[in-house]
PDB file of C-alpha atoms in Angstrom:
ATOM      1  CA  MET A 713      10.253   8.302   0.183  1.00  0.00           C
ATOM      2  CA  MET A 714       8.859   6.795  -2.965  1.00  0.00           C
ATOM      3  CA  LYS A 715       6.750   7.326  -6.082  1.00  0.00           C
ATOM      4  CA  LEU A 716       4.865   4.468  -7.726  1.00  0.00           C
ATOM      5  CA  ALA A 717       2.723   3.997 -10.821  1.00  0.00           C
ATOM      6  CA  THR A 718       1.079   1.229 -12.854  1.00  0.00           C
ATOM      7  CA  ARG A 719       2.009   0.574 -16.474  1.00  0.00           C
ATOM      8  CA  ASP A 720      -0.621  -0.654 -18.901  1.00  0.00           C
ATOM      9  CA  ASN A 721       0.645  -4.124 -19.861  1.00  0.00           C
ATOM     10  CA  GLY A 722      -2.683  -5.393 -21.134  1.00  0.00           C
ATOM     11  CA  GLU A 723      -3.591  -6.983 -17.802  1.00  0.00           C
ATOM     12  CA  ARG A 724      -6.393  -5.673 -15.624  1.00  0.00           C
ATOM     13  CA  ASP A 725      -4.109  -4.686 -12.742  1.00  0.00           C
ATOM     14  CA  GLY A 726      -1.158  -3.588 -14.867  1.00  0.00           C
ATOM     15  CA  GLU A 727       2.523  -3.692 -13.911  1.00  0.00           C
ATOM     16  CA  LEU A 728       3.911  -1.876 -10.867  1.00  0.00           C
ATOM     17  CA  MET A 729       6.502   0.757 -11.745  1.00  0.00           C
ATOM     18  CA  VAL A 730       8.871   2.826  -9.617  1.00  0.00           C
ATOM     19  CA  VAL A 731       8.999   6.464 -10.761  1.00  0.00           C
ATOM     20  CA  SER A 732      11.813   8.968 -10.207  1.00  0.00           C
ATOM     21  CA  ARG A 733      11.201  11.977  -7.990  1.00  0.00           C
ATOM     22  CA  ASP A 734      11.305  14.382 -10.937  1.00  0.00           C
ATOM     23  CA  LEU A 735       8.893  12.212 -12.981  1.00  0.00           C
ATOM     24  CA  GLN A 736      11.456  11.801 -15.741  1.00  0.00           C
ATOM     25  CA  ARG A 737      12.189   8.054 -15.528  1.00  0.00           C
ATOM     26  CA  MET A 738      10.500   4.853 -14.432  1.00  0.00           C
ATOM     27  CA  VAL A 739      11.485   1.229 -13.975  1.00  0.00           C
ATOM     28  CA  SER A 740       9.576  -1.989 -13.381  1.00  0.00           C
ATOM     29  CA  ALA A 741       9.171  -3.294  -9.835  1.00  0.00           C
ATOM     30  CA  ALA A 742       9.530  -6.849 -11.197  1.00  0.00           C
ATOM     31  CA  GLY A 743      10.988  -9.222  -8.644  1.00  0.00           C
ATOM     32  CA  ILE A 744       9.565  -7.165  -5.780  1.00  0.00           C
ATOM     33  CA  ALA A 745       5.826  -6.887  -6.460  1.00  0.00           C
ATOM     34  CA  ALA A 746       3.909  -7.419  -9.660  1.00  0.00           C
ATOM     35  CA  THR A 747       1.111  -4.950  -8.902  1.00  0.00           C
ATOM     36  CA  LEU A 748       0.356  -2.140  -6.485  1.00  0.00           C
ATOM     37  CA  GLN A 749      -2.308  -4.281  -4.825  1.00  0.00           C
ATOM     38  CA  GLU A 750       0.304  -6.950  -4.118  1.00  0.00           C
ATOM     39  CA  ALA A 751       2.695  -4.324  -2.806  1.00  0.00           C
ATOM     40  CA  ILE A 752       0.170  -2.790  -0.403  1.00  0.00           C
ATOM     41  CA  GLU A 753      -0.805  -6.209   0.932  1.00  0.00           C
ATOM     42  CA  ARG A 754       2.868  -7.055   1.626  1.00  0.00           C
ATOM     43  CA  TRP A 755       4.023  -3.506   2.380  1.00  0.00           C
ATOM     44  CA  THR A 756       6.310  -4.175   5.337  1.00  0.00           C
ATOM     45  CA  LEU A 757       8.098  -6.880   3.348  1.00  0.00           C
ATOM     46  CA  VAL A 758       8.446  -5.097   0.006  1.00  0.00           C
ATOM     47  CA  GLU A 759       8.934  -1.473   1.058  1.00  0.00           C
ATOM     48  CA  PRO A 760      12.714  -1.761   1.667  1.00  0.00           C
ATOM     49  CA  ALA A 761      13.320  -3.262  -1.788  1.00  0.00           C
ATOM     50  CA  LEU A 762      11.066  -0.693  -3.472  1.00  0.00           C
ATOM     51  CA  GLN A 763      12.885   2.060  -1.610  1.00  0.00           C
ATOM     52  CA  GLU A 764      16.248   0.712  -2.754  1.00  0.00           C
ATOM     53  CA  ARG A 765      15.079   0.646  -6.373  1.00  0.00           C
ATOM     54  CA  TYR A 766      13.705   4.177  -6.038  1.00  0.00           C
ATOM     55  CA  LEU A 767      17.034   5.500  -4.755  1.00  0.00           C
ATOM     56  CA  ALA A 768      18.931   3.749  -7.551  1.00  0.00           C
ATOM     57  CA  LEU A 769      16.539   5.189 -10.132  1.00  0.00           C
ATOM     58  CA  ASN A 770      16.999   8.716  -8.772  1.00  0.00           C
ATOM     59  CA  HIS A 771      20.775   8.286  -9.007  1.00  0.00           C
ATOM     60  CA  ASP A 772      20.433   6.941 -12.580  1.00  0.00           C
ATOM     61  CA  ASP A 773      22.101   3.756 -11.397  1.00  0.00           C
ATOM     62  CA  ILE A 774      19.727   1.007 -12.513  1.00  0.00           C
ATOM     63  CA  ALA A 775      19.305  -1.098 -15.622  1.00  0.00           C
ATOM     64  CA  GLY A 776      16.020  -1.164 -17.481  1.00  0.00           C
ATOM     65  CA  ALA A 777      14.951   2.415 -16.720  1.00  0.00           C
ATOM     66  CA  GLN A 778      12.830   4.098 -19.376  1.00  0.00           C
ATOM     67  CA  PRO A 779      11.493   7.609 -19.917  1.00  0.00           C
ATOM     68  CA  PHE A 780       8.425   8.429 -17.856  1.00  0.00           C
ATOM     69  CA  ASN A 781       5.353   8.517 -20.077  1.00  0.00           C
ATOM     70  CA  ALA A 782       2.041   9.149 -18.321  1.00  0.00           C
ATOM     71  CA  ARG A 783       0.117   7.932 -21.360  1.00  0.00           C
ATOM     72  CA  GLN A 784       1.523   4.446 -20.843  1.00  0.00           C
ATOM     73  CA  LEU A 785       0.071   4.346 -17.336  1.00  0.00           C
ATOM     74  CA  LEU A 786      -3.216   3.301 -15.799  1.00  0.00           C
ATOM     75  CA  ALA A 787      -4.568   4.713 -12.552  1.00  0.00           C
ATOM     76  CA  PRO A 788      -1.985   3.845  -9.848  1.00  0.00           C
ATOM     77  CA  LEU A 789      -4.496   1.323  -8.490  1.00  0.00           C
ATOM     78  CA  PRO A 790      -6.592   0.386 -11.539  1.00  0.00           C
ATOM     79  CA  ARG A 791      -9.263  -1.194  -9.344  1.00  0.00           C
ATOM     80  CA  ALA A 792      -9.689  -1.231  -5.585  1.00  0.00           C
ATOM     81  CA  TRP A 793     -11.325  -3.582  -3.146  1.00  0.00           C
ATOM     82  CA  GLN A 794     -13.011  -0.544  -1.680  1.00  0.00           C
ATOM     83  CA  TRP A 795     -13.330   3.152  -2.616  1.00  0.00           C
ATOM     84  CA  LEU A 796     -14.780   5.333   0.129  1.00  0.00           C
ATOM     85  CA  ASP A 797     -15.125   9.046  -0.499  1.00  0.00           C
ATOM     86  CA  GLY A 798     -15.641  11.566   2.268  1.00  0.00           C
ATOM     87  CA  SER A 799     -16.721  15.190   2.375  1.00  0.00           C
ATOM     88  CA  ALA A 800     -14.098  16.718   4.631  1.00  0.00           C
ATOM     89  CA  PHE A 801     -14.252  20.355   3.470  1.00  0.00           C
ATOM     90  CA  LEU A 802     -17.172  21.987   5.264  1.00  0.00           C
ATOM     91  CA  SER A 803     -17.137  25.143   3.128  1.00  0.00           C
ATOM     92  CA  HIS A 804     -18.222  23.051   0.138  1.00  0.00           C
ATOM     93  CA  GLY A 805     -21.294  21.692   1.921  1.00  0.00           C
ATOM     94  CA  GLU A 806     -22.153  25.049   3.464  1.00  0.00           C
ATOM     95  CA  ARG A 807     -22.257  26.752   0.068  1.00  0.00           C
ATOM     96  CA  MET A 808     -24.391  24.016  -1.459  1.00  0.00           C
ATOM     97  CA  GLN A 809     -26.855  24.237   1.435  1.00  0.00           C
ATOM     98  CA  GLN A 810     -27.073  28.029   1.267  1.00  0.00           C
ATOM     99  CA  ALA A 811     -27.476  28.175  -2.499  1.00  0.00           C
ATOM    100  CA  PHE A 812     -30.079  25.475  -2.886  1.00  0.00           C
ATOM    101  CA  ASN A 813     -31.922  25.837   0.440  1.00  0.00           C
ATOM    102  CA  LEU A 814     -30.931  22.376   1.600  1.00  0.00           C
ATOM    103  CA  PRO A 815     -31.668  21.429   5.215  1.00  0.00           C
ATOM    104  CA  PRO A 816     -28.624  21.350   7.496  1.00  0.00           C
ATOM    105  CA  ILE A 817     -27.155  17.938   8.229  1.00  0.00           C
ATOM    106  CA  GLU A 818     -27.162  17.165  11.938  1.00  0.00           C
ATOM    107  CA  GLY A 819     -23.695  16.613  13.430  1.00  0.00           C
ATOM    108  CA  VAL A 820     -21.840  17.428  10.221  1.00  0.00           C
ATOM    109  CA  GLU A 821     -18.991  19.058  12.178  1.00  0.00           C
ATOM    110  CA  GLN A 822     -18.539  16.014  14.418  1.00  0.00           C
ATOM    111  CA  THR A 823     -19.167  13.039  12.105  1.00  0.00           C
ATOM    112  CA  PRO A 824     -17.742  12.828   8.571  1.00  0.00           C
ATOM    113  CA  LEU A 825     -19.980  12.296   5.567  1.00  0.00           C
ATOM    114  CA  MET A 826     -18.908   9.362   3.401  1.00  0.00           C
ATOM    115  CA  TYR A 827     -20.241   7.196   0.599  1.00  0.00           C
ATOM    116  CA  GLN A 828     -19.024   3.977  -0.997  1.00  0.00           C
ATOM    117  CA  GLY A 829     -18.185   4.505  -4.665  1.00  0.00           C
ATOM    118  CA  SER A 830     -17.409   2.196  -7.556  1.00  0.00           C
ATOM    119  CA  GLY A 831     -13.823   1.038  -7.159  1.00  0.00           C
ATOM    120  CA  ASP A 832     -13.817  -1.648  -9.832  1.00  0.00           C
ATOM    121  CA  ASP A 833     -12.933   0.511 -12.843  1.00  0.00           C
ATOM    122  CA  PHE A 834     -10.812   3.622 -12.298  1.00  0.00           C
ATOM    123  CA  LEU A 835      -9.811   5.824 -15.224  1.00  0.00           C
ATOM    124  CA  ALA A 836      -6.252   6.718 -16.181  1.00  0.00           C
ATOM    125  CA  ALA A 837      -5.128  10.335 -15.937  1.00  0.00           C
ATOM    126  CA  HIS A 838      -5.450  10.875 -19.704  1.00  0.00           C
ATOM    127  CA  ALA A 839      -8.552   8.766 -20.319  1.00  0.00           C
ATOM    128  CA  ASP A 840     -11.555  10.439 -21.914  1.00  0.00           C
ATOM    129  CA  ILE A 841     -14.514  11.263 -19.680  1.00  0.00           C
ATOM    130  CA  PRO A 842     -17.567   9.593 -21.243  1.00  0.00           C
ATOM    131  CA  CYS A 843     -20.737  11.679 -21.380  1.00  0.00           C
ATOM    132  CA  GLY A 844     -23.855   9.542 -21.737  1.00  0.00           C
ATOM    133  CA  ASN A 845     -26.303  12.447 -21.632  1.00  0.00           C
ATOM    134  CA  VAL A 846     -25.573  16.174 -21.384  1.00  0.00           C
ATOM    135  CA  GLU A 847     -28.697  16.555 -19.244  1.00  0.00           C
ATOM    136  CA  TRP A 848     -27.118  14.496 -16.462  1.00  0.00           C
ATOM    137  CA  GLY A 849     -25.000  17.436 -15.272  1.00  0.00           C
ATOM    138  CA  LEU A 850     -21.481  16.083 -15.799  1.00  0.00           C
ATOM    139  CA  ASP A 851     -19.034  17.573 -13.301  1.00  0.00           C
ATOM    140  CA  PHE A 852     -15.457  17.110 -12.126  1.00  0.00           C
ATOM    141  CA  GLU A 853     -14.309  17.109  -8.495  1.00  0.00           C
ATOM    142  CA  GLY A 854     -10.673  17.667  -7.599  1.00  0.00           C
ATOM    143  CA  GLU A 855      -9.658  15.697  -4.511  1.00  0.00           C
ATOM    144  CA  TYR A 856      -6.825  14.009  -2.670  1.00  0.00           C
ATOM    145  CA  ALA A 857      -6.997  10.427  -1.448  1.00  0.00           C
ATOM    146  CA  VAL A 858      -4.986   7.943   0.587  1.00  0.00           C
ATOM    147  CA  LEU A 859      -4.303   4.239   0.132  1.00  0.00           C
ATOM    148  CA  VAL A 860      -4.134   2.211   3.336  1.00  0.00           C
ATOM    149  CA  ASP A 861      -2.824  -1.160   4.393  1.00  0.00           C
ATOM    150  CA  GLU A 862      -4.831  -3.415   6.731  1.00  0.00           C
ATOM    151  CA  VAL A 863      -6.848  -1.259   9.183  1.00  0.00           C
ATOM    152  CA  PRO A 864      -8.382  -2.952  12.253  1.00  0.00           C
ATOM    153  CA  ALA A 865     -12.005  -2.324  13.141  1.00  0.00           C
ATOM    154  CA  GLY A 866     -12.620   0.291  15.805  1.00  0.00           C
ATOM    155  CA  CYS A 867      -9.197   1.961  15.615  1.00  0.00           C
ATOM    156  CA  ASP A 868      -8.939   5.597  16.670  1.00  0.00           C
ATOM    157  CA  ALA A 869      -7.952   8.429  14.332  1.00  0.00           C
ATOM    158  CA  ARG A 870      -4.311   8.505  15.398  1.00  0.00           C
ATOM    159  CA  GLN A 871      -3.866   4.783  14.899  1.00  0.00           C
ATOM    160  CA  ALA A 872      -5.766   4.993  11.599  1.00  0.00           C
ATOM    161  CA  LEU A 873      -3.388   7.645  10.276  1.00  0.00           C
ATOM    162  CA  SER A 874      -0.438   5.278  10.764  1.00  0.00           C
ATOM    163  CA  HIS A 875      -1.954   2.969   8.155  1.00  0.00           C
ATOM    164  CA  VAL A 876      -1.643   5.520   5.318  1.00  0.00           C
ATOM    165  CA  ARG A 877       0.891   4.236   2.834  1.00  0.00           C
ATOM    166  CA  LEU A 878       0.342   6.358  -0.281  1.00  0.00           C
ATOM    167  CA  VAL A 879      -1.308   9.644  -1.244  1.00  0.00           C
ATOM    168  CA  LEU A 880      -3.064  10.169  -4.583  1.00  0.00           C
ATOM    169  CA  GLN A 881      -4.819  12.879  -6.598  1.00  0.00           C
ATOM    170  CA  VAL A 882      -8.348  12.262  -7.894  1.00  0.00           C
ATOM    171  CA  ASN A 883     -10.935  13.573 -10.322  1.00  0.00           C
ATOM    172  CA  ASP A 884     -14.134  12.238  -8.752  1.00  0.00           C
ATOM    173  CA  ILE A 885     -16.481  12.502 -11.724  1.00  0.00           C
ATOM    174  CA  SER A 886     -20.120  13.240 -10.820  1.00  0.00           C
ATOM    175  CA  LEU A 887     -23.504  13.451 -12.528  1.00  0.00           C
ATOM    176  CA  ARG A 888     -25.226  16.234 -10.603  1.00  0.00           C
ATOM    177  CA  ALA A 889     -28.722  15.876 -12.055  1.00  0.00           C
ATOM    178  CA  LEU A 890     -28.887  12.231 -10.994  1.00  0.00           C
ATOM    179  CA  ALA A 891     -27.698  12.778  -7.427  1.00  0.00           C
ATOM    180  CA  PRO A 892     -30.743  14.326  -5.658  1.00  0.00           C
ATOM    181  CA  ARG A 893     -33.040  11.318  -5.978  1.00  0.00           C
ATOM    182  CA  GLU A 894     -30.298   8.901  -4.931  1.00  0.00           C
ATOM    183  CA  MET A 895     -29.493  11.000  -1.867  1.00  0.00           C
ATOM    184  CA  LYS A 896     -33.155  11.066  -0.847  1.00  0.00           C
ATOM    185  CA  THR A 897     -33.400   7.275  -0.904  1.00  0.00           C
ATOM    186  CA  GLY A 898     -30.679   6.953   1.733  1.00  0.00           C
ATOM    187  CA  PHE A 899     -28.994   4.197  -0.264  1.00  0.00           C
ATOM    188  CA  GLY A 900     -26.097   6.266  -1.560  1.00  0.00           C
ATOM    189  CA  PHE A 901     -24.817   6.875  -5.074  1.00  0.00           C
ATOM    190  CA  ILE A 902     -24.988   4.445  -7.986  1.00  0.00           C
ATOM    191  CA  HIS A 903     -25.895   6.360 -11.164  1.00  0.00           C
ATOM    192  CA  ALA A 904     -24.537   9.726  -9.994  1.00  0.00           C
ATOM    193  CA  LYS A 905     -20.978   8.482  -9.453  1.00  0.00           C
ATOM    194  CA  PRO A 906     -19.369   6.888 -12.524  1.00  0.00           C
ATOM    195  CA  SER A 907     -15.695   5.898 -12.623  1.00  0.00           C
ATOM    196  CA  SER A 908     -13.228   8.306 -11.024  1.00  0.00           C
ATOM    197  CA  ALA A 909      -9.873   9.203 -12.592  1.00  0.00           C
ATOM    198  CA  PHE A 910      -6.494   9.343 -10.848  1.00  0.00           C
ATOM    199  CA  ALA A 911      -3.273  11.222 -11.499  1.00  0.00           C
ATOM    200  CA  PRO A 912      -0.593   8.843 -12.827  1.00  0.00           C
ATOM    201  CA  VAL A 913       1.620   8.632  -9.733  1.00  0.00           C
ATOM    202  CA  ALA A 914       0.971   7.679  -6.116  1.00  0.00           C
ATOM    203  CA  VAL A 915       3.459   8.956  -3.523  1.00  0.00           C
ATOM    204  CA  THR A 916       4.434   8.182   0.031  1.00  0.00           C
ATOM    205  CA  PRO A 917       3.359  11.047   2.327  1.00  0.00           C
ATOM    206  CA  ASP A 918       6.942  12.154   2.990  1.00  0.00           C
ATOM    207  CA  GLU A 919       7.340  13.028  -0.718  1.00  0.00           C
ATOM    208  CA  ALA A 920       5.224  16.106   0.057  1.00  0.00           C
ATOM    209  CA  GLY A 921       7.683  17.262   2.722  1.00  0.00           C
ATOM    210  CA  ASP A 922       6.249  19.649   5.313  1.00  0.00           C
ATOM    211  CA  ALA A 923       3.026  19.919   3.285  1.00  0.00           C
ATOM    212  CA  TRP A 924       1.954  16.554   4.710  1.00  0.00           C
ATOM    213  CA  ARG A 925       0.998  17.502   8.227  1.00  0.00           C
ATOM    214  CA  ASP A 926      -1.751  16.729  10.706  1.00  0.00           C
ATOM    215  CA  GLY A 927      -3.126  14.084   8.357  1.00  0.00           C
ATOM    216  CA  ARG A 928      -3.682  16.589   5.547  1.00  0.00           C
ATOM    217  CA  LEU A 929      -1.945  17.458   2.284  1.00  0.00           C
ATOM    218  CA  ALA A 930      -1.592  21.223   2.603  1.00  0.00           C
ATOM    219  CA  LEU A 931      -0.950  21.894  -1.072  1.00  0.00           C
ATOM    220  CA  PRO A 932      -3.190  23.707  -3.563  1.00  0.00           C
ATOM    221  CA  LEU A 933      -4.783  21.764  -6.383  1.00  0.00           C
ATOM    222  CA  SER A 934      -4.719  23.800  -9.566  1.00  0.00           C
ATOM    223  CA  VAL A 935      -7.742  23.151 -11.777  1.00  0.00           C
ATOM    224  CA  ARG A 936      -8.225  24.465 -15.316  1.00  0.00           C
ATOM    225  CA  ARG A 937     -11.206  24.095 -17.636  1.00  0.00           C
ATOM    226  CA  ASN A 938     -10.467  24.524 -21.337  1.00  0.00           C
ATOM    227  CA  GLY A 939      -7.166  26.140 -20.420  1.00  0.00           C
ATOM    228  CA  GLU A 940      -8.721  28.780 -18.162  1.00  0.00           C
ATOM    229  CA  PRO A 941      -8.017  28.857 -14.378  1.00  0.00           C
ATOM    230  CA  PHE A 942     -10.925  27.415 -12.439  1.00  0.00           C
ATOM    231  CA  GLY A 943      -9.704  26.791  -8.889  1.00  0.00           C
ATOM    232  CA  HIS A 944      -6.635  26.822  -6.659  1.00  0.00           C
ATOM    233  CA  GLN A 945      -7.846  25.622  -3.263  1.00  0.00           C
ATOM    234  CA  SER A 946      -5.632  23.877  -0.675  1.00  0.00           C
ATOM    235  CA  GLY A 947      -6.034  20.452   0.865  1.00  0.00           C
ATOM    236  CA  GLY A 948      -4.904  21.961   4.154  1.00  0.00           C
ATOM    237  CA  GLU A 949      -8.439  23.223   4.836  1.00  0.00           C
ATOM    238  CA  MET A 950      -9.846  19.752   5.508  1.00  0.00           C
ATOM    239  CA  HIS A 951     -12.074  19.857   8.585  1.00  0.00           C
ATOM    240  CA  PHE A 952     -11.614  16.123   9.157  1.00  0.00           C
ATOM    241  CA  HIS A 953      -8.095  14.829   8.502  1.00  0.00           C
ATOM    242  CA  PHE A 954      -7.460  11.517   6.782  1.00  0.00           C
ATOM    243  CA  GLY A 955      -6.976   9.667  10.076  1.00  0.00           C
ATOM    244  CA  GLU A 956     -10.468  10.721  11.124  1.00  0.00           C
ATOM    245  CA  LEU A 957     -11.923   9.658   7.776  1.00  0.00           C
ATOM    246  CA  ILE A 958     -10.235   6.248   8.003  1.00  0.00           C
ATOM    247  CA  ALA A 959     -11.379   5.748  11.609  1.00  0.00           C
ATOM    248  CA  HIS A 960     -14.934   6.671  10.585  1.00  0.00           C
ATOM    249  CA  ALA A 961     -14.857   4.059   7.813  1.00  0.00           C
ATOM    250  CA  ALA A 962     -13.428   1.439  10.183  1.00  0.00           C
ATOM    251  CA  LEU A 963     -15.867   2.080  13.048  1.00  0.00           C
ATOM    252  CA  SER A 964     -17.568  -1.310  12.761  1.00  0.00           C
ATOM    253  CA  ARG A 965     -15.436  -3.223  10.253  1.00  0.00           C
ATOM    254  CA  ARG A 966     -11.825  -3.703   9.290  1.00  0.00           C
ATOM    255  CA  LEU A 967     -10.545  -2.196   6.059  1.00  0.00           C
ATOM    256  CA  ARG A 968      -8.595  -4.568   3.877  1.00  0.00           C
ATOM    257  CA  ALA A 969      -5.247  -3.490   2.446  1.00  0.00           C
ATOM    258  CA  GLY A 970      -5.879  -1.595  -0.769  1.00  0.00           C
ATOM    259  CA  THR A 971      -8.821   0.459   0.465  1.00  0.00           C
ATOM    260  CA  LEU A 972      -8.867   4.014  -0.913  1.00  0.00           C
ATOM    261  CA  ILE A 973     -10.238   6.924   1.134  1.00  0.00           C
ATOM    262  CA  GLY A 974     -11.054  10.212  -0.612  1.00  0.00           C
ATOM    263  CA  SER A 975     -11.111  13.692   0.904  1.00  0.00           C
ATOM    264  CA  GLY A 976     -14.123  14.972  -0.992  1.00  0.00           C
ATOM    265  CA  THR A 977     -14.046  18.107  -3.127  1.00  0.00           C
ATOM    266  CA  ILE A 978     -11.172  20.379  -2.094  1.00  0.00           C
ATOM    267  CA  SER A 979     -12.674  23.657  -0.947  1.00  0.00           C
ATOM    268  CA  GLY A 980     -11.761  26.740   1.027  1.00  0.00           C
ATOM    269  CA  HIS A 981     -13.406  29.744   2.613  1.00  0.00           C
ATOM    270  CA  ASP A 982     -11.645  32.191   0.263  1.00  0.00           C
ATOM    271  CA  ALA A 983     -13.956  32.147  -2.758  1.00  0.00           C
ATOM    272  CA  SER A 984     -11.487  34.275  -4.743  1.00  0.00           C
ATOM    273  CA  LYS A 985      -9.412  31.096  -5.180  1.00  0.00           C
ATOM    274  CA  GLY A 986     -12.215  29.495  -7.184  1.00  0.00           C
ATOM    275  CA  ALA A 987     -13.420  25.956  -6.657  1.00  0.00           C
ATOM    276  CA  SER A 988     -12.546  22.369  -7.465  1.00  0.00           C
ATOM    277  CA  CYS A 989     -15.901  21.494  -9.017  1.00  0.00           C
ATOM    278  CA  ILE A 990     -18.532  23.191 -11.160  1.00  0.00           C
ATOM    279  CA  ALA A 991     -21.326  22.624  -8.650  1.00  0.00           C
ATOM    280  CA  GLU A 992     -19.624  24.815  -6.057  1.00  0.00           C
ATOM    281  CA  VAL A 993     -19.102  27.630  -8.576  1.00  0.00           C
ATOM    282  CA  ARG A 994     -22.777  27.373  -9.503  1.00  0.00           C
ATOM    283  CA  ALA A 995     -23.631  27.583  -5.799  1.00  0.00           C
ATOM    284  CA  LEU A 996     -21.535  30.736  -5.401  1.00  0.00           C
ATOM    285  CA  GLU A 997     -23.229  32.247  -8.451  1.00  0.00           C
ATOM    286  CA  THR A 998     -26.655  31.418  -7.039  1.00  0.00           C
ATOM    287  CA  ILE A 999     -25.798  33.005  -3.709  1.00  0.00           C
ATOM    288  CA  ALA A1000     -24.530  36.155  -5.461  1.00  0.00           C
ATOM    289  CA  SER A1001     -27.141  36.613  -8.189  1.00  0.00           C
ATOM    290  CA  GLY A1002     -29.956  34.163  -7.598  1.00  0.00           C
ATOM    291  CA  ALA A1003     -29.137  31.777 -10.447  1.00  0.00           C
ATOM    292  CA  PRO A1004     -26.200  29.646 -11.672  1.00  0.00           C
ATOM    293  CA  GLN A1005     -24.397  30.766 -14.818  1.00  0.00           C
ATOM    294  CA  THR A1006     -21.601  28.247 -15.360  1.00  0.00           C
ATOM    295  CA  ALA A1007     -22.575  25.238 -17.456  1.00  0.00           C
ATOM    296  CA  PHE A1008     -21.708  21.688 -16.539  1.00  0.00           C
ATOM    297  CA  LEU A1009     -19.234  19.829 -18.735  1.00  0.00           C
ATOM    298  CA  GLN A1010     -19.983  19.497 -22.432  1.00  0.00           C
ATOM    299  CA  PRO A1011     -18.469  17.223 -25.104  1.00  0.00           C
ATOM    300  CA  GLY A1012     -15.127  18.665 -26.176  1.00  0.00           C
ATOM    301  CA  ASP A1013     -14.385  20.284 -22.800  1.00  0.00           C
ATOM    302  CA  GLU A1014     -10.919  19.650 -21.372  1.00  0.00           C
ATOM    303  CA  ILE A1015     -10.008  19.372 -17.689  1.00  0.00           C
ATOM    304  CA  PHE A1016      -6.555  19.784 -16.147  1.00  0.00           C
ATOM    305  CA  MET A1017      -5.679  19.151 -12.491  1.00  0.00           C
ATOM    306  CA  GLU A1018      -2.227  19.310 -10.946  1.00  0.00           C
ATOM    307  CA  SER A1019      -0.613  19.549  -7.531  1.00  0.00           C
ATOM    308  CA  ARG A1020       2.934  20.792  -7.109  1.00  0.00           C
ATOM    309  CA  THR A1021       5.240  20.850  -4.108  1.00  0.00           C
ATOM    310  CA  ALA A1022       6.199  24.059  -2.333  1.00  0.00           C
ATOM    311  CA  GLU A1023       9.404  24.009  -4.412  1.00  0.00           C
ATOM    312  CA  GLY A1024       7.402  23.777  -7.646  1.00  0.00           C
ATOM    313  CA  GLY A1025       8.099  20.130  -8.443  1.00  0.00           C
ATOM    314  CA  GLU A1026       5.495  17.792  -9.877  1.00  0.00           C
ATOM    315  CA  LEU A1027       4.073  15.546  -7.182  1.00  0.00           C
ATOM    316  CA  PHE A1028       1.556  13.184  -8.818  1.00  0.00           C
ATOM    317  CA  GLY A1029       1.729  14.229 -12.446  1.00  0.00           C
ATOM    318  CA  ALA A1030      -1.310  15.854 -14.032  1.00  0.00           C
ATOM    319  CA  ILE A1031      -4.830  14.728 -14.778  1.00  0.00           C
ATOM    320  CA  GLN A1032      -5.634  15.835 -18.341  1.00  0.00           C
ATOM    321  CA  GLN A1033      -8.984  14.628 -19.644  1.00  0.00           C
ATOM    322  CA  ARG A1034     -11.386  15.417 -22.464  1.00  0.00           C
ATOM    323  CA  VAL A1035     -15.154  14.935 -22.439  1.00  0.00           C
ATOM    324  CA  VAL A1036     -16.527  12.749 -25.229  1.00  0.00           C
ATOM    325  CA  MET A1037     -20.022  11.496 -25.991  1.00  0.00           C
ATOM    326  CA  SER A1038     -20.409   7.820 -25.206  1.00  0.00           C
ATOM    327  CA  SER A1039     -22.511   5.520 -27.337  1.00  0.00           C
TER     328      SER A1039
END
């Protein structure tokens, strides 16, 4: 069991920190691994020492510990060799298709959808969301993700799941008005997917207790917009589990240690629990009344996302971001 984060030390990849279970204290991982990328590449060698430091921190028996401060942290992995985002919640796609008369995607229940995003510049949990143009349809997407070590090409889903080392929480920021043309080209997203943001702490799967099961994190993600409840859907409703997403990505190539795999927008069949993105709410409104009513993000809007354990404890810390106009 372990919780890790990355402190902003002025370097691009930051400094690896070990964080206490209650998110009250943190201590440097100096002498074990300088960065999370180094740790994931040498996981079998460094995990025992990181675990020992984590236990000492939780027992308040270690020198150099400092108060946990999320605003001192970068994304747990400030940049990744590869960021692959899936679409594992079928209810999300079904609503979008129904609302906007999109053609069905052949084999969507058998083969995961996935795109390769920009992994070179992730945002911290408290970083502002830049808005270049309000007409671009700025949206948030609450997701979970996993960080893997070296994954061999052609591995099956069960083997792939054994390569999950850490679980993370994501705000996959999207520009909805720019997406349709890019999807039609068949070349994936470039303009429609700017930098994603991550909650401050990455955790080993066992930190979630029984909620980590069958390759899924069966915990609700609470989303608020400007302080008002927006969604409370559970990651347990993934159609494809993370092992299947990893195996899909590794079908014809190995995945280097440090690859991140996203779940896609967390969604569920019970619409009374809201949604994890604005686009899905707009789809539900269109289905119900013929037209969307909820506006996309505007400058000054604030977004909050948080996942808690079944006992009510903080798991990843919160994503708290504000939309600002970019120059």
